[in-house]
Amino acid sequence: MVGKQSSETCVITILETSDLHGSMLPIHYANNKSNDVGLSKIATLIADERRKEQNVIYIDNGDLIQGTPLAYHHARLDNTPIDPMVLGLNYLQADAAVLGNHEFNYGLDVLGKAVKESHFPWLCATVVDAASGEPFLGKPYLIKELPNGVKIGILGLTTPYIPNWENPNHIQGLRFEDAVQTATKWVPIMKEQEHADVVIVSYHGGFERDPGTGAPTEPLTGENQGYRLCTEVEGIDVLLTGHQHRSIADIEINGVVIVQPGSLGATLGKVQVELVQSDGKWLLNAKKSELISVVGVDADPKLVELVSEYEAKTQKWLDQPIGKLTGDMLVKDPMQIRLKDSALIEFINKVQMELSGATISNTALFDNISPGFPADITMRDIVSNYIYPNTLKVIRITGQDIKDALEQSAEYFELAPDGAIQVSAKFRDPKPQHYNYDMWEGISYKINLSRPVGTRVIELDYAGKPLDLSASFEVVMNNYRAGGGGNYAMFQDKPVVKDIPTDVAELLASYIMERGTIEATINNNWEVIWD
């Protein structure tokens, strides 16, 4: 157990946020109802920890500047002021931040501006300049020395899988390197050259294996390498993780204490390490990790005031009328939306097809809180349903690729012992992946969940005939999926016929504004059955 501070001991408290995704205020932007999330609530917890503890380090672990209408409005429509999330971390006197994969979503200019505005260093050893091989943001680690002489080394790492998701224009001139190999290079430098007594690795990535058993939990693509970092890299004392949006604490892997604080600022990650003096050296004696919930915690009023002007502009923009709808596009039951063709999904797919010229399209219902469109549509409705800054790509793929992708999507479902339909463990653990279940337009298909995985597509037609598996087709989808994101490897490295770099949310809004009124239609081109 970590004890109290004394002249012979040193207790260090490390606080972590990760995957805040632009979450500043404790609200749902779809309806402005209260929500137990946000950096403004986290700020109250951090202040409380600083009152209680002597040596406190606060690190944000990435995916900071993207994800809410507040973040979107700043990045796309009013990027002149300081980034509101950076403003929050400056206010909290963050010691460091790490690049997340979503930091690149708005391009290098927006990211570079946010970095310059920060009163703290951004750390990342895995993203390097493609020409020189030097870390993209300069020195990838920080050495923090306490008054008693204890040195703490903090190394930043980011998942190298970013090129599989990101718009190539947003990462031009950069190379993404393996996290384990990179840590193997930099951890000894902190230990041997900088004489760090404690080594913290803040890694925007998660675990490819079960932290307790070591059993593989996902394809070993290199997207998540947390388990390997703990077992293959000597000298790491604390591993701060993220990316997977999991809640993990009170676990050690190979002697490395780990933590992952979920997402959106629902919890604050906390690690404490105790060092003792022995023969003039500080030696690690004990460590522990935990998660602190923001439930019941008041938002920091000063931070709320600091971002009030940003919020007022965002709310005005969200209430901007876009157009009208005849018919029903509301989401009453997310599972039902994913079991049979619906007006909302059909509309998004048809817009993608019309704007791209492709005859086949796919999209997803990204989460279970998407409300759908009401009769009077505002920008709030657009961004509440299309929550990611995706763009569109048309890629050329085969009929077999389409069938393989449908089979993968069909794995989203499983039958419970009582015969009810539920989300499968593959798409539920370690985090919900509703965004990786696609629904298609331009083809007709039927999925039977009573059949074994891999053989569930029982009908697949195009233009009234069975789909030719050897033929080529031009299909429009978001850039994340077109790059193979979500383990859709059948889409990787396929010819790009057309790239539409405008955010899909903007495309949808413009489409509705140009027409004034849209109509809900359903052609029932697909369904999921079980018997």
mmCIF file of C-alpha atoms in Angstrom, residues 325 328-354 360-368 370-373 382 384-387 392 406 409 412-413 434-443 445 476-478 481 504 508 511 518-528:
data_model
loop_
_atom_site.group_PDB
_atom_site.id
_atom_site.type_symbol
_atom_site.label_atom_id
_atom_site.label_comp_id
_atom_site.label_asym_id
_atom_site.label_seq_id
_atom_site.Cartn_x
_atom_site.Cartn_y
_atom_site.Cartn_z
ATOM 1 C CA LEU A 325 -38.907 16.769 -42.891
ATOM 2 C CA ASP A 328 -40.597 9.867 -39.703
ATOM 3 C CA MET A 329 -36.815 9.705 -39.234
ATOM 4 C CA LEU A 330 -36.718 9.424 -35.445
ATOM 5 C CA VAL A 331 -34.685 6.712 -33.722
ATOM 6 C CA LYS A 332 -37.005 5.080 -31.224
ATOM 7 C CA ASP A 333 -35.085 1.795 -30.852
ATOM 8 C CA PRO A 334 -31.450 1.613 -32.039
ATOM 9 C CA MET A 335 -31.546 -2.168 -32.319
ATOM 10 C CA GLN A 336 -34.559 -2.020 -34.636
ATOM 11 C CA ILE A 337 -32.729 0.494 -36.843
ATOM 12 C CA ARG A 338 -29.971 -2.107 -37.264
ATOM 13 C CA LEU A 339 -32.351 -4.993 -38.003
ATOM 14 C CA LYS A 340 -34.272 -3.521 -40.928
ATOM 15 C CA ASP A 341 -33.972 -0.690 -43.419
ATOM 16 C CA SER A 342 -34.978 2.669 -41.936
ATOM 17 C CA ALA A 343 -35.665 6.127 -43.310
ATOM 18 C CA LEU A 344 -32.722 7.724 -41.457
ATOM 19 C CA ILE A 345 -30.065 5.301 -42.712
ATOM 20 C CA GLU A 346 -31.566 5.237 -46.186
ATOM 21 C CA PHE A 347 -31.432 9.040 -46.300
ATOM 22 C CA ILE A 348 -27.748 9.235 -45.320
ATOM 23 C CA ASN A 349 -26.822 6.534 -47.822
ATOM 24 C CA LYS A 350 -28.800 8.191 -50.614
ATOM 25 C CA VAL A 351 -27.144 11.540 -49.957
ATOM 26 C CA GLN A 352 -23.742 9.863 -50.098
ATOM 27 C CA MET A 353 -24.662 8.200 -53.385
ATOM 28 C CA GLU A 354 -26.099 11.334 -54.960
ATOM 29 C CA ILE A 360 -23.676 1.618 -53.710
ATOM 30 C CA SER A 361 -23.187 3.131 -50.246
ATOM 31 C CA ASN A 362 -22.798 2.125 -46.620
ATOM 32 C CA THR A 363 -23.063 3.968 -43.318
ATOM 33 C CA ALA A 364 -23.665 3.249 -39.636
ATOM 34 C CA LEU A 365 -25.779 4.372 -36.710
ATOM 35 C CA PHE A 366 -22.763 5.485 -34.717
ATOM 36 C CA ASP A 367 -24.114 5.122 -31.190
ATOM 37 C CA ASN A 368 -27.253 4.331 -29.243
ATOM 38 C CA SER A 370 -28.520 9.151 -31.985
ATOM 39 C CA PRO A 371 -31.988 10.761 -31.938
ATOM 40 C CA GLY A 372 -32.743 10.822 -35.650
ATOM 41 C CA PHE A 373 -34.321 13.845 -37.388
ATOM 42 C CA ILE A 382 -27.238 16.989 -37.820
ATOM 43 C CA SER A 384 -26.213 14.727 -32.890
ATOM 44 C CA ASN A 385 -26.633 12.010 -35.513
ATOM 45 C CA TYR A 386 -23.417 12.350 -37.522
ATOM 46 C CA ILE A 387 -20.987 12.770 -34.658
ATOM 47 C CA LEU A 392 -16.350 10.485 -48.037
ATOM 48 C CA LEU A 406 -21.570 -7.853 -44.849
ATOM 49 C CA SER A 409 -21.158 -6.624 -39.997
ATOM 50 C CA TYR A 412 -22.529 -7.558 -34.672
ATOM 51 C CA PHE A 413 -25.441 -9.731 -33.523
ATOM 52 C CA HIS A 434 -21.891 0.330 -32.860
ATOM 53 C CA TYR A 435 -20.080 2.476 -35.441
ATOM 54 C CA ASN A 436 -18.560 -0.670 -36.943
ATOM 55 C CA TYR A 437 -21.912 -2.142 -38.020
ATOM 56 C CA ASP A 438 -22.704 -0.938 -41.530
ATOM 57 C CA MET A 439 -25.993 -0.781 -43.391
ATOM 58 C CA TRP A 440 -26.031 -0.615 -47.187
ATOM 59 C CA GLU A 441 -28.003 0.986 -49.988
ATOM 60 C CA GLY A 442 -27.778 0.149 -53.703
ATOM 61 C CA ILE A 443 -27.779 -3.585 -53.059
ATOM 62 C CA TYR A 445 -29.467 -8.388 -48.965
ATOM 63 C CA VAL A 476 -19.035 5.307 -51.301
ATOM 64 C CA MET A 477 -18.284 5.170 -47.581
ATOM 65 C CA ASN A 478 -16.651 7.337 -44.940
ATOM 66 C CA ARG A 481 -14.100 2.655 -43.246
ATOM 67 C CA VAL A 504 -20.297 14.490 -43.981
ATOM 68 C CA LEU A 508 -25.941 16.567 -45.012
ATOM 69 C CA TYR A 511 -28.177 18.942 -48.925
ATOM 70 C CA ILE A 518 -36.792 16.321 -47.396
ATOM 71 C CA GLU A 519 -38.994 13.243 -47.352
ATOM 72 C CA ALA A 520 -38.593 10.065 -45.321
ATOM 73 C CA THR A 521 -38.536 7.024 -47.595
ATOM 74 C CA ILE A 522 -37.875 3.331 -47.041
ATOM 75 C CA ASN A 523 -37.322 0.892 -49.918
ATOM 76 C CA ASN A 524 -36.755 -2.114 -47.607
ATOM 77 C CA ASN A 525 -33.689 -3.295 -49.525
ATOM 78 C CA TRP A 526 -32.286 -5.255 -46.570
ATOM 79 C CA GLU A 527 -33.283 -7.008 -43.366
ATOM 80 C CA VAL A 528 -31.934 -9.215 -40.601
#
